[in-house]
PDB file of C-alpha atoms in Angstrom:
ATOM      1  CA  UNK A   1       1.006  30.648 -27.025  1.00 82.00           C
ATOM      2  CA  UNK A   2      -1.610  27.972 -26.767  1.00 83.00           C
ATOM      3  CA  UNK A   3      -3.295  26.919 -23.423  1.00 90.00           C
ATOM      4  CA  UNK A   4      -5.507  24.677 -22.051  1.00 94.00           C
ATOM      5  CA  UNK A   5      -8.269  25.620 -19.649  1.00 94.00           C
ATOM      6  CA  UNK A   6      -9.950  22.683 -17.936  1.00 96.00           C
ATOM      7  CA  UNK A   7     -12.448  23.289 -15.063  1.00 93.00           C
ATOM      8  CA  UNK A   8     -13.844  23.165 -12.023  1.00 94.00           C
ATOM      9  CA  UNK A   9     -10.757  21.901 -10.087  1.00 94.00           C
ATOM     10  CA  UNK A  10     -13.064  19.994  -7.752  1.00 95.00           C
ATOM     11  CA  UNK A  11     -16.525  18.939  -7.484  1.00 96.00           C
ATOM     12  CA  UNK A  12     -18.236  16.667  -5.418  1.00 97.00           C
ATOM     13  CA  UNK A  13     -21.581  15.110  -6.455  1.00 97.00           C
ATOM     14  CA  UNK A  14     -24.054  13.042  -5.064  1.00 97.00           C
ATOM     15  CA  UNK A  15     -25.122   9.480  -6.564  1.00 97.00           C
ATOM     16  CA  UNK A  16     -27.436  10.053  -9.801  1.00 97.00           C
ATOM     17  CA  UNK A  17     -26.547  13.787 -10.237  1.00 97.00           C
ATOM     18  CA  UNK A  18     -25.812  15.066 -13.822  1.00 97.00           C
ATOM     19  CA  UNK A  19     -21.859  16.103 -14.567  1.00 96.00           C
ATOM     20  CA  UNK A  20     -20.302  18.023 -16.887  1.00 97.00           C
ATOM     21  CA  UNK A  21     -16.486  19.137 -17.444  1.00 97.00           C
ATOM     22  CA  UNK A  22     -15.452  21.663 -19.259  1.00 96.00           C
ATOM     23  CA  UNK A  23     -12.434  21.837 -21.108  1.00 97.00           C
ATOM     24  CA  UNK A  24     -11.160  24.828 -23.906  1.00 97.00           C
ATOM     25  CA  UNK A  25      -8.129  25.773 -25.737  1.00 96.00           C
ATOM     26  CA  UNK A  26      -6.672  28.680 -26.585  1.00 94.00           C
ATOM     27  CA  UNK A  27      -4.212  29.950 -29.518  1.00 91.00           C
ATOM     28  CA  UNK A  28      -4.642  27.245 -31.837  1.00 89.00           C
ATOM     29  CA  UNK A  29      -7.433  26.142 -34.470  1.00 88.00           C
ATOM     30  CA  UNK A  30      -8.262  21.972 -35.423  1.00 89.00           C
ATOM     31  CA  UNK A  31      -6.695  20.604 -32.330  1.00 92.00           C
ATOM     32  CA  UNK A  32      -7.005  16.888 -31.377  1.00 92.00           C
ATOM     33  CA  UNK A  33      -8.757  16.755 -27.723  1.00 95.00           C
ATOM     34  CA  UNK A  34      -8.559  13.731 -25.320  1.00 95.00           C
ATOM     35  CA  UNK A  35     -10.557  13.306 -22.112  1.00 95.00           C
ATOM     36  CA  UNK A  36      -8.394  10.859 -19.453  1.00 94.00           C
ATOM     37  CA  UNK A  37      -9.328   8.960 -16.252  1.00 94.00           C
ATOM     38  CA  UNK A  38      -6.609   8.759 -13.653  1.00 92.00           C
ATOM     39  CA  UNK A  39      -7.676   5.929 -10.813  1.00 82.00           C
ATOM     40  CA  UNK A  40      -5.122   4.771  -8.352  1.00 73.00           C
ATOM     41  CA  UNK A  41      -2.925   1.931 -10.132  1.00 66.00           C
ATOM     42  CA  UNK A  42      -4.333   2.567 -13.256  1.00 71.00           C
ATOM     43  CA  UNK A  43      -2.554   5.223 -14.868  1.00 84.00           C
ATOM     44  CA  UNK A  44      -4.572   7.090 -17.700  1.00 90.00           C
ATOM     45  CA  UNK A  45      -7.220   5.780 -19.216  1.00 89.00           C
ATOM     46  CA  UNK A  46      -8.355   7.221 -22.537  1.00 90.00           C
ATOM     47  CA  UNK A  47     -12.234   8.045 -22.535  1.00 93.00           C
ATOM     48  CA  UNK A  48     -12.738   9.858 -25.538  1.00 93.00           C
ATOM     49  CA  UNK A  49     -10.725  11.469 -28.096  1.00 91.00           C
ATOM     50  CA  UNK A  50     -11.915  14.266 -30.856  1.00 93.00           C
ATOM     51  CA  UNK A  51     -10.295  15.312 -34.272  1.00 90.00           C
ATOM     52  CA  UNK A  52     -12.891  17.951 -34.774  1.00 91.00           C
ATOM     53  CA  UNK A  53     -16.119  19.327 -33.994  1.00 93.00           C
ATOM     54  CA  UNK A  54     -18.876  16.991 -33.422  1.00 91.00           C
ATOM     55  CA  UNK A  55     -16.616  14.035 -34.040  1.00 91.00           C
ATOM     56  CA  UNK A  56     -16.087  11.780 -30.787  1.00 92.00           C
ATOM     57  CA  UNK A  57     -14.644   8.195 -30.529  1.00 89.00           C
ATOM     58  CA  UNK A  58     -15.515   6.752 -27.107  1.00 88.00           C
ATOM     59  CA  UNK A  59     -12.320   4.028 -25.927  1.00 81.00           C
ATOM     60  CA  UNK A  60     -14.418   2.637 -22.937  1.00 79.00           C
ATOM     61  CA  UNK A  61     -17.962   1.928 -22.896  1.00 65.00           C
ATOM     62  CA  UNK A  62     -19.389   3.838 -19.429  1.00 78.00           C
ATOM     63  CA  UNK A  63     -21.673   6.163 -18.231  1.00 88.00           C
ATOM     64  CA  UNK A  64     -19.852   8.953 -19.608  1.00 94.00           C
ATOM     65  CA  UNK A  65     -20.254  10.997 -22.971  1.00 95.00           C
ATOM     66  CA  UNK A  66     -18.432  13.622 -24.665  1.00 96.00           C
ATOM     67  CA  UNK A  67     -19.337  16.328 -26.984  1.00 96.00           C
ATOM     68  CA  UNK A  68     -17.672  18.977 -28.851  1.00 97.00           C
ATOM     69  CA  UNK A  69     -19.659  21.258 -29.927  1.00 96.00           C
ATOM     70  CA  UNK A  70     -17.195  24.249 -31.108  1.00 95.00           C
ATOM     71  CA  UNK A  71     -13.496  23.927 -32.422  1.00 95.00           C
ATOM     72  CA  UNK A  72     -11.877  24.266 -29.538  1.00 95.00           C
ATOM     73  CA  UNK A  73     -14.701  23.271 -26.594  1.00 97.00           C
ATOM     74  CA  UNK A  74     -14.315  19.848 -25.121  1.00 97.00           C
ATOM     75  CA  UNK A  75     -17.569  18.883 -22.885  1.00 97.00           C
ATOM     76  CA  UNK A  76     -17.478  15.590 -20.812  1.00 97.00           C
ATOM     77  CA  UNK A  77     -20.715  14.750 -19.414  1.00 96.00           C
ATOM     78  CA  UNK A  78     -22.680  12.235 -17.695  1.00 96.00           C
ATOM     79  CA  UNK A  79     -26.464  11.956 -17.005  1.00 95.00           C
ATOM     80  CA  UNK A  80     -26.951  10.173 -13.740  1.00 95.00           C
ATOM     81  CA  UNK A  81     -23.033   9.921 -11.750  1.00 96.00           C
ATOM     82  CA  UNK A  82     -21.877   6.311 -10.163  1.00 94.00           C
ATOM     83  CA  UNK A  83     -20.059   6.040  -6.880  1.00 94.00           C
ATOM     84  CA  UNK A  84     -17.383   4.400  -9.590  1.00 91.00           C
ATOM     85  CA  UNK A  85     -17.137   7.599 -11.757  1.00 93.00           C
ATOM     86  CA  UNK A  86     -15.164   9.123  -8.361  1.00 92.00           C
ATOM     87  CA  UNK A  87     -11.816   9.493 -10.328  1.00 93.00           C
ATOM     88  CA  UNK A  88      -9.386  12.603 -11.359  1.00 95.00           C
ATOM     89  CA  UNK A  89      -9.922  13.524 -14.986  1.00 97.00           C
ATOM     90  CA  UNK A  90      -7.704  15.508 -17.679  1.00 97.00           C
ATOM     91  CA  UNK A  91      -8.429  16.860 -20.780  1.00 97.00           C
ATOM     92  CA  UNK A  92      -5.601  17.087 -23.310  1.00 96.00           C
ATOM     93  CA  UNK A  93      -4.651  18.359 -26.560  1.00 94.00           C
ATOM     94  CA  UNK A  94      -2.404  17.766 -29.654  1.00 92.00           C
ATOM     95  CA  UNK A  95      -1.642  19.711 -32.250  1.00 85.00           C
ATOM     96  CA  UNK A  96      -3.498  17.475 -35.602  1.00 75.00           C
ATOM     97  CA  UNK A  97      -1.139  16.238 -38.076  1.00 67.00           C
ATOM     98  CA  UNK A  98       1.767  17.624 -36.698  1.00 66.00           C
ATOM     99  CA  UNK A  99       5.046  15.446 -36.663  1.00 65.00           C
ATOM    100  CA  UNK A 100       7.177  17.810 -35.411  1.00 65.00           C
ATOM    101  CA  UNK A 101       5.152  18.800 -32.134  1.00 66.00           C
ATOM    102  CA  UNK A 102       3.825  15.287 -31.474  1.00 79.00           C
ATOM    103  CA  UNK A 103       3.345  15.679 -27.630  1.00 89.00           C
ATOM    104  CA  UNK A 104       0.015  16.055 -25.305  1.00 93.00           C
ATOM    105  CA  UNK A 105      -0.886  18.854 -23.628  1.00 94.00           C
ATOM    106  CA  UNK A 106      -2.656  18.566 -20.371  1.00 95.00           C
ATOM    107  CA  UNK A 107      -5.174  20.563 -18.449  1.00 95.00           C
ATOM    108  CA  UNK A 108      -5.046  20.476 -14.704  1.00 94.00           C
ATOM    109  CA  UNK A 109      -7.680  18.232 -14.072  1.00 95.00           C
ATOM    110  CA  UNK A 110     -10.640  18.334 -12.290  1.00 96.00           C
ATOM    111  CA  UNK A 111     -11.092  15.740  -9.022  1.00 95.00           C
ATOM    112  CA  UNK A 112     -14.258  14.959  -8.965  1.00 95.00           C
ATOM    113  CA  UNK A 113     -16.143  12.668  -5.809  1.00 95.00           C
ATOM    114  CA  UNK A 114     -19.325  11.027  -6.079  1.00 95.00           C
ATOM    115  CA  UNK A 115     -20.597  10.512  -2.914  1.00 97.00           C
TER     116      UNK A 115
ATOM    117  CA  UNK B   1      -3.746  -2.108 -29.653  1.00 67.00           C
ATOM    118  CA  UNK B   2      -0.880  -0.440 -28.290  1.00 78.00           C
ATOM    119  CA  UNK B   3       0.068  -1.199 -24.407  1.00 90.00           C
ATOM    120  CA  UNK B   4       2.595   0.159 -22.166  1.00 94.00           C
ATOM    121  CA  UNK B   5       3.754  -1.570 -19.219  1.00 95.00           C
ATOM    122  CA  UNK B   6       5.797   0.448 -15.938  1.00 96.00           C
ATOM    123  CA  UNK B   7       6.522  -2.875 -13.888  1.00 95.00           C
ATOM    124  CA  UNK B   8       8.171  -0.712 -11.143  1.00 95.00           C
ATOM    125  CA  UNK B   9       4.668   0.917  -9.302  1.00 94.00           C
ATOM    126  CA  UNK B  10       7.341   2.687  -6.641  1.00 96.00           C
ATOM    127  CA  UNK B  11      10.983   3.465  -6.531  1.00 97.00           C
ATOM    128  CA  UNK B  12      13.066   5.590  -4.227  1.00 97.00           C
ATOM    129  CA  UNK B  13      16.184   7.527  -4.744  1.00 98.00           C
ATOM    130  CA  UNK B  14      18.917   9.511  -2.718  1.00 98.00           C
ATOM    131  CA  UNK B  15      19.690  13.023  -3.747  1.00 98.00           C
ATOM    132  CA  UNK B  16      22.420  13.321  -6.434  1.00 97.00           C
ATOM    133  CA  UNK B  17      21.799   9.612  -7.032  1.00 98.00           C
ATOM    134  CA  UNK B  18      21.009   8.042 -10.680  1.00 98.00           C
ATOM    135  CA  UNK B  19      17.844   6.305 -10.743  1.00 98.00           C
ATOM    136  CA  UNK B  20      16.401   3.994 -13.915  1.00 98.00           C
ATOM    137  CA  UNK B  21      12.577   3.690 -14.757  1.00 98.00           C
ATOM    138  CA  UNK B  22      11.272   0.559 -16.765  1.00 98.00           C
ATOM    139  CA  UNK B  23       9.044   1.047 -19.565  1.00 98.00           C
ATOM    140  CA  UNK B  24       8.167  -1.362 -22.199  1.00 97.00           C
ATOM    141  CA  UNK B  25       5.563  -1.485 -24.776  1.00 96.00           C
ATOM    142  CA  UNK B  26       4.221  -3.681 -27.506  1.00 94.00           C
ATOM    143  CA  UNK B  27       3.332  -2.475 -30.893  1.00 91.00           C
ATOM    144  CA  UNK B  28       2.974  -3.902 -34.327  1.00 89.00           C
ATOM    145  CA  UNK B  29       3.374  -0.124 -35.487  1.00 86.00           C
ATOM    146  CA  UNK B  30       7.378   1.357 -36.764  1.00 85.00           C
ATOM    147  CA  UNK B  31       6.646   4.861 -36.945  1.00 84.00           C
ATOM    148  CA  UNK B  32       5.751   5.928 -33.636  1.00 90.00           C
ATOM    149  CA  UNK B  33       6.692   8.310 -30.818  1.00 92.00           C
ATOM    150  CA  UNK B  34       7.481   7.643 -26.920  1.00 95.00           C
ATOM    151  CA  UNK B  35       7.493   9.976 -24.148  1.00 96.00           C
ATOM    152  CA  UNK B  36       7.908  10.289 -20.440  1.00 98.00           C
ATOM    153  CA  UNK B  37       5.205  12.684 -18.224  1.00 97.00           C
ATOM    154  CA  UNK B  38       5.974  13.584 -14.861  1.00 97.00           C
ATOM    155  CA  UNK B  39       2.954  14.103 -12.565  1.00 95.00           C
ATOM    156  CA  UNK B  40       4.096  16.010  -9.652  1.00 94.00           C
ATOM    157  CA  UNK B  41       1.632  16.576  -6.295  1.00 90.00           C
ATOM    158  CA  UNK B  42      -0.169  19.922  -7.892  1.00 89.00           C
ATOM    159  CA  UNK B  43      -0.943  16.834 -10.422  1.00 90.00           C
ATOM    160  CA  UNK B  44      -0.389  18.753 -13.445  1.00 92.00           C
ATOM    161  CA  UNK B  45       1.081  16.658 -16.580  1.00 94.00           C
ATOM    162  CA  UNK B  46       4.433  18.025 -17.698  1.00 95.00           C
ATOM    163  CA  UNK B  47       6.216  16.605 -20.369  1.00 96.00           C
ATOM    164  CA  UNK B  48       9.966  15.443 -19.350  1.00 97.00           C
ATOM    165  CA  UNK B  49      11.415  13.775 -22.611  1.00 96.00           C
ATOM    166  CA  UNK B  50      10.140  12.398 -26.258  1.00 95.00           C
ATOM    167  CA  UNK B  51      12.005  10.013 -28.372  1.00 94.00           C
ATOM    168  CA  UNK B  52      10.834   9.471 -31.766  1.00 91.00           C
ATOM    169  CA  UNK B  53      11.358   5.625 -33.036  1.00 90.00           C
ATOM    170  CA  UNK B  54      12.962   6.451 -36.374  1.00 88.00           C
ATOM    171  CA  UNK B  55      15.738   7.969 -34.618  1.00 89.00           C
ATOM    172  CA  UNK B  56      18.768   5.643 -32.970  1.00 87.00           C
ATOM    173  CA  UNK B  57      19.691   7.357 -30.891  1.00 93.00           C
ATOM    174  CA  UNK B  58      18.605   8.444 -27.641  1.00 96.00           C
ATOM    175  CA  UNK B  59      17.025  11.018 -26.332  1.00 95.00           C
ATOM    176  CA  UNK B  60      18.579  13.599 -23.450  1.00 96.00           C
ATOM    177  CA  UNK B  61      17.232  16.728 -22.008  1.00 94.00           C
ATOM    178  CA  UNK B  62      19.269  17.917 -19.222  1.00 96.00           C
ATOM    179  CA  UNK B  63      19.639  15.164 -16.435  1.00 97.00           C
ATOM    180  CA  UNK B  64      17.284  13.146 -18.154  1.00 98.00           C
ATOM    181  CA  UNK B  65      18.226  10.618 -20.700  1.00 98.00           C
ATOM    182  CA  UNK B  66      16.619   7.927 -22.314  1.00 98.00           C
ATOM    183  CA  UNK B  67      17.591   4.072 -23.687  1.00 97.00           C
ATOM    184  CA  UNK B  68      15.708   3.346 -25.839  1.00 97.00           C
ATOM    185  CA  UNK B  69      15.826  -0.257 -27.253  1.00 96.00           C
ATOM    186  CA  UNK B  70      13.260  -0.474 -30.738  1.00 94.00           C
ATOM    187  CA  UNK B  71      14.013  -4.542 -31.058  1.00 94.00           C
ATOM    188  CA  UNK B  72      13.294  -5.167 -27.507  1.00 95.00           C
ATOM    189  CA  UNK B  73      10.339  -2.591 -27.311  1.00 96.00           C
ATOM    190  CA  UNK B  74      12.111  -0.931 -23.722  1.00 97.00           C
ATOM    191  CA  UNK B  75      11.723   2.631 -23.032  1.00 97.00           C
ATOM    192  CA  UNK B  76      13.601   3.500 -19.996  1.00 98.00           C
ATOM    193  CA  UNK B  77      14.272   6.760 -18.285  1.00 98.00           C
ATOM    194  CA  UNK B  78      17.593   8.128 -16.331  1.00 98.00           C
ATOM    195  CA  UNK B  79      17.195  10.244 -13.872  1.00 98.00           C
ATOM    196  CA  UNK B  80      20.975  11.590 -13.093  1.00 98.00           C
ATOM    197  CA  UNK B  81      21.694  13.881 -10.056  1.00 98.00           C
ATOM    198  CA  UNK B  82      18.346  13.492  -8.685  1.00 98.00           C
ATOM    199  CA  UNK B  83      16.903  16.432  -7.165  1.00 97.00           C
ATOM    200  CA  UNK B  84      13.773  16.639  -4.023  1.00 97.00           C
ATOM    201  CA  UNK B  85      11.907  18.590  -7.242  1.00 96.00           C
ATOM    202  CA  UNK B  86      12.102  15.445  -9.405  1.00 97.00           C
ATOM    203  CA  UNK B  87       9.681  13.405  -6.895  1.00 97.00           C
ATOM    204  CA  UNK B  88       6.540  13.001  -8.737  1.00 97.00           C
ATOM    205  CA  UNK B  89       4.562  10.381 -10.658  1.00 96.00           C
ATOM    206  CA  UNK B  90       6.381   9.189 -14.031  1.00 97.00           C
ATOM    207  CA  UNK B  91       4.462   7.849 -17.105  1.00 97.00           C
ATOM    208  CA  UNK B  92       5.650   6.666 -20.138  1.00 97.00           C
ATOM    209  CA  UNK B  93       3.223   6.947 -23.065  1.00 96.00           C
ATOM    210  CA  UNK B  94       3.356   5.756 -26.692  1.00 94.00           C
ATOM    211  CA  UNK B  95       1.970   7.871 -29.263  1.00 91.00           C
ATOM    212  CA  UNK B  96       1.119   6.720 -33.147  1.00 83.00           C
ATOM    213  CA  UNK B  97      -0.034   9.273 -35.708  1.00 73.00           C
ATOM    214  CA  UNK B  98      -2.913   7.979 -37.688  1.00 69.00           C
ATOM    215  CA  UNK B  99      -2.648  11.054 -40.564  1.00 66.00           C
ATOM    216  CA  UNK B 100      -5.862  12.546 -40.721  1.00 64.00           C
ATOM    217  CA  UNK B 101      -7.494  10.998 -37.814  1.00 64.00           C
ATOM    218  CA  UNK B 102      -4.844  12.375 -35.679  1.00 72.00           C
ATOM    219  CA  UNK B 103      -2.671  11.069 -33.214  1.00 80.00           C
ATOM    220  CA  UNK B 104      -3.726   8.572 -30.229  1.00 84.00           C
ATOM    221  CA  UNK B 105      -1.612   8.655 -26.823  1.00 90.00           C
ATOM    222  CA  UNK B 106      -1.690   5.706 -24.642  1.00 91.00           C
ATOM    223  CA  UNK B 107      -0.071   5.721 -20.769  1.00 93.00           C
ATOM    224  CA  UNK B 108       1.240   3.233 -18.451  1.00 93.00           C
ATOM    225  CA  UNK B 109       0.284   2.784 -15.142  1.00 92.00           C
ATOM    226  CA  UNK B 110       2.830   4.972 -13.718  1.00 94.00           C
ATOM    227  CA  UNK B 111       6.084   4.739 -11.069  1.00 96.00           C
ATOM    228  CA  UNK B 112       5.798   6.754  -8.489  1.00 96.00           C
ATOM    229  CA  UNK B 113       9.509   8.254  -8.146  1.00 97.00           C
ATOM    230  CA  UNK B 114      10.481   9.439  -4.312  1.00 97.00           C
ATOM    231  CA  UNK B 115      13.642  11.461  -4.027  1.00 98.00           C
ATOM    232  CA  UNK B 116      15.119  10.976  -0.070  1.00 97.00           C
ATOM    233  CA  UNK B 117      16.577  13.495   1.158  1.00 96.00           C
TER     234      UNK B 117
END
């Protein structure tokens, strides 16, 4: 069975510290990955998105990058951390191509506070 | 660009009660898919019903049940019976596959769905 590995659970960092989120899957191959923003009132907002290694489409223009450097390996990173990059963030997978098994699979976040 | 819009940011329900979240969305797409996460406290993201917009009719899993209304662009969720377990966050999310670029999700703001005792 896949799963989704997404980590640390919590992390607080000071103002102008480097970040970086991990996030891997497990028992599947080519799988779409999504990095989300969950503020208060906003619901999700999409960051990035990746249909394979190396290739990353960035929704919001912020201090934030992602990288995927292997298959399966979803990296969210920034170099110097905001007091407004305090947020909860999910990485997610889909299965590519599918129409059958259409839905998002979510990690279980990390809450991170920039302080 | 797709948006989804959950006008209802709280709603409360008694136990074994029927509650009704709002979801609409606007789309120039007619192959698409619609779901409904629910978000409880541990905050992980479980999927509670999908509804795929070639299909008429609607969607049920259990005591959840969905209208869905393709003209009008409404994606609402039933909640029959409702149980303490079912108090969480609720998001409804729109998904459209783009083939070989793969397939984008996009999430309302969210209800926040109490369950009184």
């Amino acid at each position: 069975s896949q799963t989704i590995h997404q980590w640390p659970a919590t992390l607080v960092q000071p103002v102008g510290s480097p970040l970086s989120l991990e996030c891997t899957v497990e028992g599947t191959s080519n799988p779409n990955l999504y990095w989300y923003r969950q503020a208060a009132g906003r619901g999700l907002q999409l960051l990035f998105y990746s249909v394979g290694i190396g290739q990353i489409s960035s929704e919001v223009p912020q201090n934030l990058s992602a990288s995927r450097p292997q298959d399966r390996q979803f990296i969210l990173s920034s170099k110097k951390l905001l007091l407004s990059d305090s947020g909860f963030y999910l990485c997610a997978w889909s299965i590519r191509g599918s129409r059958i098994k259409t839905e998002a699979f979510f990690g279980q976040g990390t809450r991170l506070t920039v302080v | 660009a797709q948006t989804v819009t959950q006008s209802q940011p709280e709603m409360s329900v008694q136990e074994a009660e029927t509650v009704t979240l709002s979801c609409t969305y606007d789309t120039s797409e007619n192959n698409y898919y619609l779901f409904w996460y629910k978000q409880p406290p541990s905050r992980q993201m479980i999927l509670v019903i999908r509804q795929e917009a070639y299909k008429q009719q609607n969607a049920t899993e259990n005591r959840f049940s969905v209208n869905f209304q393709k003209a009008a662009k409404s994606f609402s969720l039933k909640i029959s019976d409702s149980q303490l377990g079912d108090t969480a966050m609720y998001f409804c999310a729109f998904m459209k596959h783009y083939g070989r670029t793969g397939n984008q999700f996009y999430f309302g703001t969210g209800t926040s769905l109490t369950v009184i005792p």
